[in-house]
Tab-separated table of N, CA and C in Angstrom:
chain	number	residue	atom	x	y	z
A	196	MET	N	250.158	-224.852	97.348
A	196	MET	CA	249.599	-224.755	96.012
A	196	MET	C	248.629	-223.599	95.993
A	197	PRO	N	248.761	-222.706	94.982
A	197	PRO	CA	247.873	-221.542	94.939
A	197	PRO	C	246.481	-221.951	94.467
A	198	SER	N	245.517	-221.306	94.992
A	198	SER	CA	244.130	-221.578	94.599
A	198	SER	C	243.835	-220.878	93.270
A	199	PRO	N	242.741	-221.283	92.563
A	199	PRO	CA	242.394	-220.624	91.303
A	199	PRO	C	242.156	-219.131	91.480
A	200	LYS	N	241.733	-218.747	92.685
A	200	LYS	CA	241.502	-217.329	92.940
A	200	LYS	C	242.819	-216.561	92.887
A	201	ASP	N	243.873	-217.158	93.413
A	201	ASP	CA	245.181	-216.514	93.400
A	201	ASP	C	245.736	-216.402	91.987
A	202	ILE	N	245.506	-217.419	91.135
A	202	ILE	CA	246.015	-217.380	89.764
A	202	ILE	C	245.350	-216.239	89.006
A	203	PHE	N	244.028	-216.110	89.157
A	203	PHE	CA	243.330	-215.047	88.455
A	203	PHE	C	243.714	-213.676	88.980
A	204	SER	N	244.040	-213.600	90.251
A	204	SER	CA	244.425	-212.298	90.791
A	204	SER	C	245.788	-211.886	90.273
A	205	ARG	N	246.642	-212.849	89.921
A	205	ARG	CA	247.963	-212.532	89.408
A	205	ARG	C	247.937	-212.205	87.908
A	206	SER	N	246.942	-212.745	87.188
A	206	SER	CA	246.923	-212.494	85.746
A	206	SER	C	246.400	-211.095	85.496
A	207	SER	N	246.935	-210.482	84.490
A	207	SER	CA	246.541	-209.106	84.199
A	207	SER	C	245.586	-209.099	83.006
A	208	THR	N	244.576	-208.276	83.080
A	208	THR	CA	243.671	-208.125	81.951
A	208	THR	C	244.220	-207.042	81.057
A	209	THR	N	244.119	-207.267	79.759
A	209	THR	CA	244.708	-206.325	78.825
A	209	THR	C	243.707	-205.973	77.745
A	210	SER	N	243.973	-204.895	77.064
A	210	SER	CA	243.229	-204.563	75.857
A	210	SER	C	244.065	-205.036	74.680
A	211	ARG	N	243.692	-204.728	73.500
A	211	ARG	CA	244.406	-205.219	72.317
A	211	ARG	C	245.846	-204.726	72.282
A	212	GLY	N	246.713	-205.625	71.857
A	212	GLY	CA	248.102	-205.245	71.651
A	212	GLY	C	248.995	-205.494	72.847
A	213	ARG	N	248.481	-205.659	74.041
A	213	ARG	CA	249.321	-205.909	75.215
A	213	ARG	C	249.448	-207.405	75.441
A	214	ASP	N	250.476	-207.759	76.169
A	214	ASP	CA	250.684	-209.168	76.508
A	214	ASP	C	249.713	-209.571	77.607
A	215	LEU	N	249.266	-210.822	77.530
A	215	LEU	CA	248.373	-211.372	78.540
A	215	LEU	C	249.171	-212.382	79.350
A	216	VAL	N	249.259	-212.163	80.634
A	216	VAL	CA	250.024	-213.042	81.504
A	216	VAL	C	249.047	-213.957	82.223
A	217	ILE	N	249.127	-215.262	81.926
A	217	ILE	CA	248.230	-216.219	82.567
A	217	ILE	C	248.842	-216.687	83.877
A	218	SER	N	250.076	-216.997	83.841
A	218	SER	CA	250.789	-217.348	85.074
A	218	SER	C	252.123	-216.624	85.025
A	219	CYS	N	252.897	-216.782	85.990
A	219	CYS	CA	254.165	-216.065	86.064
A	219	CYS	C	255.120	-216.476	84.957
A	220	LYS	N	254.989	-217.696	84.404
A	220	LYS	CA	255.952	-218.204	83.455
A	220	LYS	C	255.447	-218.210	82.009
A	221	THR	N	254.133	-218.117	81.759
A	221	THR	CA	253.595	-218.280	80.421
A	221	THR	C	253.089	-216.939	79.897
A	222	THR	N	253.479	-216.613	78.640
A	222	THR	CA	253.034	-215.381	77.999
A	222	THR	C	252.324	-215.745	76.697
A	223	VAL	N	251.118	-215.209	76.487
A	223	VAL	CA	250.346	-215.469	75.277
A	223	VAL	C	249.993	-214.139	74.644
A	224	ARG	N	250.266	-214.011	73.361
A	224	ARG	CA	249.926	-212.791	72.638
A	224	ARG	C	248.622	-213.006	71.865
A	225	PRO	N	247.749	-212.006	71.807
A	225	PRO	CA	246.538	-212.140	70.990
A	225	PRO	C	246.914	-212.157	69.510
A	226	PRO	N	246.125	-212.847	68.675
A	226	PRO	CA	246.469	-212.917	67.256
A	226	PRO	C	246.374	-211.553	66.586
A	227	GLU	N	247.290	-211.321	65.674
A	227	GLU	CA	247.288	-210.075	64.920
A	227	GLU	C	246.202	-210.138	63.845
A	228	PRO	N	245.398	-209.096	63.699
A	228	PRO	CA	244.392	-209.119	62.637
A	228	PRO	C	245.047	-209.037	61.262
A	229	GLU	N	244.497	-209.799	60.308
A	229	GLU	CA	245.040	-209.775	58.958
A	229	GLU	C	244.510	-208.557	58.221
A	230	PRO	N	245.374	-207.870	57.494
A	230	PRO	CA	244.884	-206.711	56.737
A	230	PRO	C	243.980	-207.159	55.585
A	231	PHE	N	242.943	-206.377	55.310
A	231	PHE	CA	242.009	-206.689	54.225
A	231	PHE	C	242.648	-206.317	52.896
A	232	CYS	N	242.647	-207.250	51.982
A	232	CYS	CA	243.197	-207.011	50.657
A	232	CYS	C	242.130	-207.367	49.632
A	233	PRO	N	241.495	-206.401	48.960
A	233	PRO	CA	240.387	-206.703	48.061
A	233	PRO	C	240.779	-207.538	46.843
A	234	ARG	N	242.028	-207.523	46.446
A	234	ARG	CA	242.404	-208.284	45.255
A	234	ARG	C	242.420	-209.777	45.514
A	235	ASP	N	242.473	-210.197	46.795
A	235	ASP	CA	242.477	-211.624	47.110
A	235	ASP	C	241.073	-212.227	47.071
A	236	HIS	N	240.038	-211.399	47.074
A	236	HIS	CA	238.671	-211.897	47.092
A	236	HIS	C	238.102	-211.922	45.685
A	237	LEU	N	237.047	-212.708	45.509
A	237	LEU	CA	236.404	-212.787	44.200
A	237	LEU	C	235.604	-211.523	43.942
A	238	ALA	N	235.634	-211.080	42.718
A	238	ALA	CA	234.881	-209.895	42.329
A	238	ALA	C	234.131	-210.198	41.047
A	239	ILE	N	233.051	-209.488	40.842
A	239	ILE	CA	232.293	-209.667	39.609
A	239	ILE	C	232.958	-208.846	38.531
A	240	GLY	N	233.339	-209.524	37.477
A	240	GLY	CA	234.048	-208.874	36.392
A	240	GLY	C	233.134	-208.565	35.233
A	241	PRO	N	233.686	-208.180	34.081
A	241	PRO	CA	232.871	-207.854	32.918
A	241	PRO	C	232.140	-209.071	32.376
A	242	GLN	N	231.043	-208.827	31.713
A	242	GLN	CA	230.227	-209.854	31.059
A	242	GLN	C	229.709	-210.877	32.057
A	243	ASN	N	229.452	-210.431	33.296
A	243	ASN	CA	228.895	-211.287	34.341
A	243	ASN	C	229.714	-212.545	34.578
A	244	LEU	N	231.033	-212.411	34.537
A	244	LEU	CA	231.915	-213.536	34.824
A	244	LEU	C	232.603	-213.277	36.145
A	245	ILE	N	232.835	-214.325	36.913
A	245	ILE	CA	233.576	-214.173	38.155
A	245	ILE	C	235.056	-214.302	37.825
A	246	THR	N	235.816	-213.312	38.253
A	246	THR	CA	237.255	-213.360	38.012
A	246	THR	C	237.973	-213.326	39.341
A	247	SER	N	239.075	-213.972	39.397
A	247	SER	CA	239.890	-213.953	40.595
A	247	SER	C	240.807	-212.746	40.526
A	248	GLY	N	241.045	-212.113	41.660
A	248	GLY	CA	241.893	-210.928	41.697
A	248	GLY	C	243.342	-211.233	41.367
A	249	ASN	N	243.734	-212.480	41.442
A	249	ASN	CA	245.118	-212.853	41.178
A	249	ASN	C	245.386	-213.036	39.694
A	250	GLY	N	244.438	-212.667	38.835
A	250	GLY	CA	244.632	-212.858	37.406
A	250	GLY	C	244.362	-214.290	37.002
A	251	GLY	N	243.572	-215.008	37.808
A	251	GLY	CA	243.272	-216.402	37.527
A	251	GLY	C	242.323	-216.545	36.355
A	252	SER	N	241.893	-217.759	36.142
A	252	SER	CA	241.026	-218.042	35.007
A	252	SER	C	239.617	-217.532	35.262
A	253	ARG	N	238.889	-217.284	34.181
A	253	ARG	CA	237.503	-216.840	34.273
A	253	ARG	C	236.592	-218.048	34.195
A	254	ARG	N	235.479	-217.968	34.920
A	254	ARG	CA	234.490	-219.034	34.847
A	254	ARG	C	233.109	-218.410	34.892
A	255	PRO	N	232.171	-218.946	34.146
A	255	PRO	CA	230.837	-218.364	34.122
A	255	PRO	C	230.111	-218.597	35.447
A	256	THR	N	229.260	-217.655	35.807
A	256	THR	CA	228.496	-217.797	37.037
A	256	THR	C	227.356	-218.777	36.825
A	257	LYS	N	226.900	-219.341	37.915
A	257	LYS	CA	225.791	-220.294	37.875
A	257	LYS	C	224.652	-219.754	38.721
A	258	LEU	N	223.449	-220.208	38.416
A	258	LEU	CA	222.256	-219.767	39.111
A	258	LEU	C	221.612	-220.954	39.811
A	259	LEU	N	221.151	-220.740	41.033
A	259	LEU	CA	220.364	-221.745	41.732
A	259	LEU	C	218.903	-221.426	41.478
A	260	LEU	N	218.202	-222.342	40.835
A	260	LEU	CA	216.808	-222.135	40.459
A	260	LEU	C	215.929	-223.153	41.165
A	261	ASN	N	214.754	-222.715	41.608
A	261	ASN	CA	213.778	-223.580	42.253
A	261	ASN	C	212.566	-223.670	41.343
A	262	VAL	N	212.219	-224.883	40.946
A	262	VAL	CA	211.090	-225.093	40.040
A	262	VAL	C	210.108	-226.040	40.715
A	263	THR	N	208.880	-225.562	40.892
A	263	THR	CA	207.822	-226.391	41.450
A	263	THR	C	207.043	-227.001	40.301
A	264	VAL	N	206.872	-228.315	40.328
A	264	VAL	CA	206.129	-229.019	39.293
A	264	VAL	C	204.676	-229.119	39.752
A	265	GLN	N	203.751	-228.960	38.840
A	265	GLN	CA	202.330	-228.971	39.161
A	265	GLN	C	201.939	-230.253	39.896
A	266	ARG	N	201.195	-230.108	41.001
A	266	ARG	CA	200.684	-231.185	41.847
A	266	ARG	C	201.797	-231.964	42.554
A	267	SER	N	203.000	-231.434	42.623
A	267	SER	CA	204.114	-232.107	43.271
A	267	SER	C	204.423	-231.410	44.592
A	268	LEU	N	204.954	-232.174	45.536
A	268	LEU	CA	205.349	-231.595	46.815
A	268	LEU	C	206.790	-231.124	46.740
A	269	GLY	N	207.032	-229.881	47.059
A	269	GLY	CA	208.388	-229.356	47.091
A	269	GLY	C	208.930	-229.005	45.725
A	270	ALA	N	209.906	-228.135	45.733
A	270	ALA	CA	210.508	-227.666	44.487
A	270	ALA	C	211.707	-228.516	44.110
A	271	VAL	N	212.000	-228.545	42.832
A	271	VAL	CA	213.205	-229.186	42.312
A	271	VAL	C	214.274	-228.103	42.253
A	272	HIS	N	215.417	-228.351	42.876
A	272	HIS	CA	216.509	-227.373	42.903
A	272	HIS	C	217.500	-227.716	41.793
A	273	ILE	N	217.801	-226.723	40.965
A	273	ILE	CA	218.678	-226.915	39.811
A	273	ILE	C	219.739	-225.817	39.818
A	274	VAL	N	220.986	-226.189	39.558
A	274	VAL	CA	222.064	-225.217	39.367
A	274	VAL	C	222.416	-225.243	37.890
A	275	MET	N	222.266	-224.079	37.239
A	275	MET	CA	222.511	-223.996	35.796
A	275	MET	C	223.310	-222.746	35.466
A	276	LEU	N	223.938	-222.776	34.312
A	276	LEU	CA	224.644	-221.601	33.813
A	276	LEU	C	223.631	-220.546	33.393
A	277	GLN	N	224.007	-219.297	33.533
A	277	GLN	CA	223.079	-218.220	33.201
A	277	GLN	C	222.877	-218.059	31.700
A	278	GLU	N	223.712	-218.654	30.885
A	278	GLU	CA	223.561	-218.575	29.437
A	278	GLU	C	222.537	-219.580	28.908
A	279	ASN	N	222.109	-220.531	29.741
A	279	ASN	CA	221.136	-221.532	29.310
A	279	ASN	C	219.773	-220.891	29.070
A	280	THR	N	218.937	-221.599	28.325
A	280	THR	CA	217.616	-221.078	27.990
A	280	THR	C	216.548	-221.737	28.865
A	281	VAL	N	215.323	-221.245	28.720
A	281	VAL	CA	214.189	-221.792	29.455
A	281	VAL	C	213.969	-223.258	29.064
A	282	LEU	N	214.135	-223.577	27.794
A	282	LEU	CA	213.970	-224.959	27.344
A	282	LEU	C	215.002	-225.879	27.990
A	283	ASP	N	216.239	-225.402	28.145
A	283	ASP	CA	217.265	-226.188	28.838
A	283	ASP	C	216.875	-226.436	30.293
A	284	LEU	N	216.302	-225.428	30.933
A	284	LEU	CA	215.855	-225.561	32.318
A	284	LEU	C	214.726	-226.586	32.425
A	285	ILE	N	213.776	-226.543	31.498
A	285	ILE	CA	212.664	-227.503	31.507
A	285	ILE	C	213.193	-228.926	31.344
A	286	LYS	N	214.151	-229.115	30.434
A	286	LYS	CA	214.740	-230.443	30.230
A	286	LYS	C	215.454	-230.928	31.485
A	287	ALA	N	216.217	-230.040	32.133
A	287	ALA	CA	216.956	-230.417	33.337
A	287	ALA	C	216.004	-230.760	34.482
A	288	VAL	N	214.942	-229.971	34.658
A	288	VAL	CA	213.967	-230.250	35.716
A	288	VAL	C	213.284	-231.579	35.448
A	289	PHE	N	212.931	-231.838	34.197
A	289	PHE	CA	212.284	-233.093	33.831
A	289	PHE	C	213.193	-234.273	34.149
A	290	GLU	N	214.485	-234.170	33.814
A	290	GLU	CA	215.428	-235.249	34.078
A	290	GLU	C	215.587	-235.513	35.575
A	291	VAL	N	215.697	-234.434	36.367
A	291	VAL	CA	215.852	-234.596	37.818
A	291	VAL	C	214.576	-235.175	38.425
A	292	TYR	N	213.429	-234.710	37.959
A	292	TYR	CA	212.142	-235.177	38.471
A	292	TYR	C	211.985	-236.676	38.234
A	293	VAL	N	212.351	-237.137	37.051
A	293	VAL	CA	212.251	-238.562	36.724
A	293	VAL	C	213.318	-239.354	37.472
A	294	LYS	N	214.536	-238.815	37.565
A	294	LYS	CA	215.631	-239.520	38.232
A	294	LYS	C	215.333	-239.723	39.719
A	295	GLU	N	214.727	-238.716	40.369
A	295	GLU	CA	214.398	-238.815	41.788
A	295	GLU	C	213.116	-239.601	42.038
A	296	LYS	N	212.453	-240.028	40.954
A	296	LYS	CA	211.211	-240.810	41.027
A	296	LYS	C	210.155	-240.091	41.860
A	297	ARG	N	210.002	-238.825	41.580
A	297	ARG	CA	209.000	-238.040	42.301
A	297	ARG	C	207.609	-238.385	41.817
A	298	ARG	N	206.644	-238.120	42.666
A	298	ARG	CA	205.244	-238.365	42.329
A	298	ARG	C	204.485	-237.075	42.418
A	299	PRO	N	203.444	-236.915	41.699
A	299	PRO	CA	202.849	-237.811	40.723
A	299	PRO	C	203.706	-237.867	39.462
A	300	PHE	N	203.634	-238.987	38.775
A	300	PHE	CA	204.390	-239.141	37.549
A	300	PHE	C	203.846	-238.174	36.506
A	301	LEU	N	204.742	-237.650	35.704
A	301	LEU	CA	204.328	-236.699	34.674
A	301	LEU	C	203.646	-237.429	33.523
A	302	THR	N	202.557	-236.843	33.049
A	302	THR	CA	201.837	-237.459	31.933
A	302	THR	C	202.559	-237.214	30.617
A	303	GLU	N	203.245	-236.098	30.504
A	303	GLU	CA	204.003	-235.768	29.293
A	303	GLU	C	205.440	-236.219	29.463
A	304	THR	N	205.969	-236.877	28.459
A	304	THR	CA	207.362	-237.321	28.516
A	304	THR	C	208.273	-236.463	27.647
A	305	ASP	N	207.697	-235.578	26.881
A	305	ASP	CA	208.477	-234.698	26.016
A	305	ASP	C	208.515	-233.304	26.633
A	306	PRO	N	209.719	-232.758	26.920
A	306	PRO	CA	209.809	-231.434	27.527
A	306	PRO	C	209.194	-230.314	26.675
A	307	ARG	N	208.994	-230.550	25.384
A	307	ARG	CA	208.379	-229.522	24.548
A	307	ARG	C	206.906	-229.316	24.884
A	308	PHE	N	206.290	-230.295	25.553
A	308	PHE	CA	204.886	-230.176	25.929
A	308	PHE	C	204.702	-229.674	27.356
A	309	LEU	N	205.790	-229.161	27.954
A	309	LEU	CA	205.730	-228.546	29.274
A	309	LEU	C	206.042	-227.068	29.126
A	310	GLU	N	205.462	-226.248	29.997
A	310	GLU	CA	205.757	-224.814	29.940
A	310	GLU	C	206.077	-224.297	31.330
A	311	LEU	N	206.895	-223.253	31.344
A	311	LEU	CA	207.392	-222.668	32.580
A	311	LEU	C	206.706	-221.327	32.819
A	312	HIS	N	206.253	-221.112	34.061
A	312	HIS	CA	205.599	-219.866	34.452
A	312	HIS	C	206.356	-219.271	35.637
A	313	TYR	N	206.137	-217.968	35.887
A	313	TYR	CA	206.735	-217.347	37.067
A	313	TYR	C	206.109	-217.900	38.342
A	314	SER	N	204.800	-218.157	38.322
A	314	SER	CA	204.121	-218.752	39.471
A	314	SER	C	202.918	-219.525	38.963
A	315	GLN	N	202.269	-220.247	39.864
A	315	GLN	CA	201.111	-221.020	39.455
A	315	GLN	C	199.917	-220.121	39.144
A	316	PHE	N	199.986	-218.867	39.537
A	316	PHE	CA	198.903	-217.935	39.278
A	316	PHE	C	199.139	-217.090	38.031
A	317	SER	N	200.277	-217.277	37.403
A	317	SER	CA	200.620	-216.536	36.194
A	317	SER	C	200.085	-217.272	34.973
A	318	LEU	N	199.330	-216.569	34.146
A	318	LEU	CA	198.769	-217.190	32.953
A	318	LEU	C	199.751	-217.204	31.788
A	319	GLU	N	200.694	-216.302	31.809
A	319	GLU	CA	201.645	-216.154	30.709
A	319	GLU	C	202.841	-217.081	30.912
A	320	SER	N	203.121	-217.905	29.919
A	320	SER	CA	204.279	-218.791	30.023
A	320	SER	C	205.520	-218.087	29.458
A	321	LEU	N	206.674	-218.582	29.884
A	321	LEU	CA	207.941	-218.000	29.428
A	321	LEU	C	208.317	-218.576	28.070
A	322	LYS	N	208.978	-217.776	27.267
A	322	LYS	CA	209.410	-218.215	25.941
A	322	LYS	C	210.555	-219.216	26.087
A	323	PRO	N	210.521	-220.323	25.350
A	323	PRO	CA	211.564	-221.359	25.488
A	323	PRO	C	212.961	-220.890	25.099
A	324	GLU	N	213.075	-219.892	24.234
A	324	GLU	CA	214.402	-219.457	23.789
A	324	GLU	C	214.988	-218.338	24.648
A	325	GLU	N	214.275	-217.906	25.677
A	325	GLU	CA	214.749	-216.804	26.520
A	325	GLU	C	215.856	-217.278	27.459
A	326	LYS	N	216.870	-216.425	27.670
A	326	LYS	CA	218.002	-216.747	28.540
A	326	LYS	C	217.586	-216.633	30.010
A	327	LEU	N	218.169	-217.473	30.864
A	327	LEU	CA	217.820	-217.486	32.278
A	327	LEU	C	218.221	-216.193	32.978
A	328	ILE	N	219.317	-215.580	32.556
A	328	ILE	CA	219.781	-214.364	33.213
A	328	ILE	C	218.814	-213.201	32.994
A	329	ASN	N	218.036	-213.246	31.915
A	329	ASN	CA	217.112	-212.157	31.596
A	329	ASN	C	215.757	-212.306	32.279
A	330	LEU	N	215.518	-213.384	32.991
A	330	LEU	CA	214.197	-213.620	33.568
A	330	LEU	C	213.926	-212.779	34.805
A	331	GLY	N	214.939	-212.502	35.609
A	331	GLY	CA	214.761	-211.661	36.777
A	331	GLY	C	214.169	-212.388	37.975
A	332	ALA	N	214.021	-213.688	37.928
A	332	ALA	CA	213.485	-214.458	39.050
A	332	ALA	C	214.240	-215.772	39.155
A	333	ARG	N	214.114	-216.422	40.297
A	333	ARG	CA	214.785	-217.699	40.512
A	333	ARG	C	213.814	-218.808	40.903
A	334	ASN	N	212.537	-218.473	41.083
A	334	ASN	CA	211.518	-219.456	41.436
A	334	ASN	C	210.493	-219.529	40.311
A	335	PHE	N	210.191	-220.760	39.862
A	335	PHE	CA	209.303	-220.938	38.718
A	335	PHE	C	208.319	-222.066	38.982
A	336	PHE	N	207.351	-222.177	38.079
A	336	PHE	CA	206.308	-223.200	38.164
A	336	PHE	C	206.233	-223.905	36.817
A	337	LEU	N	206.299	-225.240	36.824
A	337	LEU	CA	206.284	-226.040	35.602
A	337	LEU	C	204.970	-226.811	35.519
A	338	CYS	N	204.311	-226.715	34.376
A	338	CYS	CA	203.056	-227.439	34.178
A	338	CYS	C	202.940	-227.868	32.723
A	339	PRO	N	202.064	-228.841	32.436
A	339	PRO	CA	201.869	-229.247	31.041
A	339	PRO	C	201.176	-228.143	30.256
A	340	LYS	N	201.461	-228.081	28.977
A	340	LYS	CA	200.801	-227.092	28.133
A	340	LYS	C	199.323	-227.420	28.041
A	341	ALA	N	198.512	-226.380	27.961
A	341	ALA	CA	197.074	-226.572	27.824
A	341	ALA	C	196.784	-227.105	26.424
A	342	ARG	N	195.995	-228.123	26.378
A	342	ARG	CA	195.641	-228.704	25.079
A	342	ARG	C	194.553	-227.859	24.439
A	343	LYS	N	194.698	-227.618	23.157
A	343	LYS	CA	193.679	-226.865	22.422
A	343	LYS	C	192.539	-227.808	22.070
A	344	PRO	N	191.304	-227.351	22.263
A	344	PRO	CA	190.182	-228.229	21.920
A	344	PRO	C	190.108	-228.446	20.414
A	345	ALA	N	189.519	-229.564	20.046
A	345	ALA	CA	189.369	-229.869	18.620
A	345	ALA	C	188.488	-228.812	17.985
A	346	THR	N	188.827	-228.419	16.779
A	346	THR	CA	188.079	-227.344	16.117
A	346	THR	C	186.632	-227.738	15.894
A	347	SER	N	186.397	-228.816	15.239
A	347	SER	CA	185.038	-229.262	15.004
A	347	SER	C	185.081	-230.709	14.548
A	348	SER	N	184.171	-231.474	15.071
A	348	SER	CA	184.099	-232.867	14.644
A	348	SER	C	182.714	-233.118	14.069
A	349	PRO	N	182.578	-234.077	13.211
A	349	PRO	CA	181.263	-234.354	12.632
A	349	PRO	C	180.231	-234.738	13.692
A	350	CYS	N	180.669	-235.412	14.734
A	350	CYS	CA	179.730	-235.810	15.788
A	350	CYS	C	179.192	-234.591	16.526
A	351	ALA	N	180.066	-233.617	16.809
A	351	ALA	CA	179.619	-232.418	17.512
A	351	ALA	C	178.637	-231.633	16.655
A	352	ASP	N	178.885	-231.544	15.353
A	352	ASP	CA	177.962	-230.824	14.470
A	352	ASP	C	176.599	-231.509	14.421
A	353	GLU	N	176.611	-232.819	14.372
A	353	GLU	CA	175.353	-233.563	14.323
A	353	GLU	C	174.565	-233.398	15.613
A	354	ALA	N	175.262	-233.382	16.756
A	354	ALA	CA	174.589	-233.207	18.035
A	354	ALA	C	173.942	-231.829	18.122
A	355	LYS	N	174.607	-230.800	17.613
A	355	LYS	CA	174.024	-229.451	17.616
A	355	LYS	C	172.765	-229.408	16.755
A	356	ARG	N	172.783	-230.073	15.629
A	356	ARG	CA	171.605	-230.090	14.761
A	356	ARG	C	170.426	-230.783	15.442
A	357	GLU	N	170.694	-231.866	16.171
A	357	GLU	CA	169.634	-232.584	16.867
A	357	GLU	C	169.003	-231.721	17.948
A	358	VAL	N	169.841	-231.004	18.709
A	358	VAL	CA	169.333	-230.133	19.764
A	358	VAL	C	168.464	-229.038	19.164
A	359	ASN	N	168.902	-228.443	18.065
A	359	ASN	CA	168.119	-227.386	17.414
A	359	ASN	C	166.780	-227.924	16.905
A	360	SER	N	166.757	-229.124	16.384
A	360	SER	CA	165.501	-229.674	15.866
A	360	SER	C	164.533	-229.972	17.009
A	361	LEU	N	165.022	-230.379	18.171
A	361	LEU	CA	164.143	-230.630	19.309
A	361	LEU	C	163.508	-229.343	19.817
A	362	PHE	N	164.274	-228.255	19.816
A	362	PHE	CA	163.714	-226.987	20.272
A	362	PHE	C	162.602	-226.499	19.348
A	363	SER	N	162.706	-226.782	18.096
A	363	SER	CA	161.651	-226.362	17.180
A	363	SER	C	160.351	-227.106	17.473
A	364	LEU	N	160.439	-228.362	17.917
A	364	LEU	CA	159.238	-229.118	18.266
A	364	LEU	C	158.581	-228.591	19.531
A	365	THR	N	159.359	-228.113	20.499
A	365	THR	CA	158.761	-227.571	21.722
A	365	THR	C	158.004	-226.283	21.445
A	366	ILE	N	158.475	-225.492	20.516
A	366	ILE	CA	157.752	-224.276	20.144
A	366	ILE	C	156.399	-224.645	19.536
A	367	LEU	N	156.356	-225.681	18.724
A	367	LEU	CA	155.107	-226.139	18.123
A	367	LEU	C	154.128	-226.630	19.181
A	368	MET	N	154.638	-227.308	20.233
A	368	MET	CA	153.773	-227.797	21.295
A	368	MET	C	153.157	-226.643	22.085
A	369	ASP	N	153.922	-225.594	22.336
A	369	ASP	CA	153.379	-224.436	23.028
A	369	ASP	C	152.256	-223.809	22.214
A	370	PHE	N	152.389	-223.819	20.926
A	370	PHE	CA	151.368	-223.233	20.059
A	370	PHE	C	150.082	-224.059	20.116
A	371	LEU	N	150.201	-225.387	20.236
A	371	LEU	CA	149.032	-226.260	20.262
A	371	LEU	C	148.280	-226.175	21.584
A	372	LEU	N	148.906	-225.862	22.665
A	372	LEU	CA	148.237	-225.811	23.976
A	372	LEU	C	147.497	-224.545	24.118
């Protein structure tokens, strides 16, 4: 019986295209490389649609978006069509956030009272009617809209008048001393 050393000494090493002889009786050919054909692969077609090179059907592209909710751990990952708007994204993030029972629970239950920002350090919120494809980013920050303070209440006006009247008395006391 031949030793493994003898088998390897009998086998011939080859470069591409030659036959490889493992033993005296067995012949193995290396696989032939497949020619590259660009029409078989997906290409980006007009109007940002993916078309198949075989003349197949068109389908709209989708975007993977990461939205971090204020005071929440980790981002919510959403796959949406690029024709959707910012408001659609806010609604989808809200639905996923509630469905996954993430914490902290959101105080606002209406997506119209939430706003989307590029980051938590961005003061400018995105317009709800803007298309996702026009945003130029895939990572966003979701937070509740800032509440506007009340314009004026009768109690606040009365408190200001009381403070002003007290200051007038202190001026009189300084004059008496």
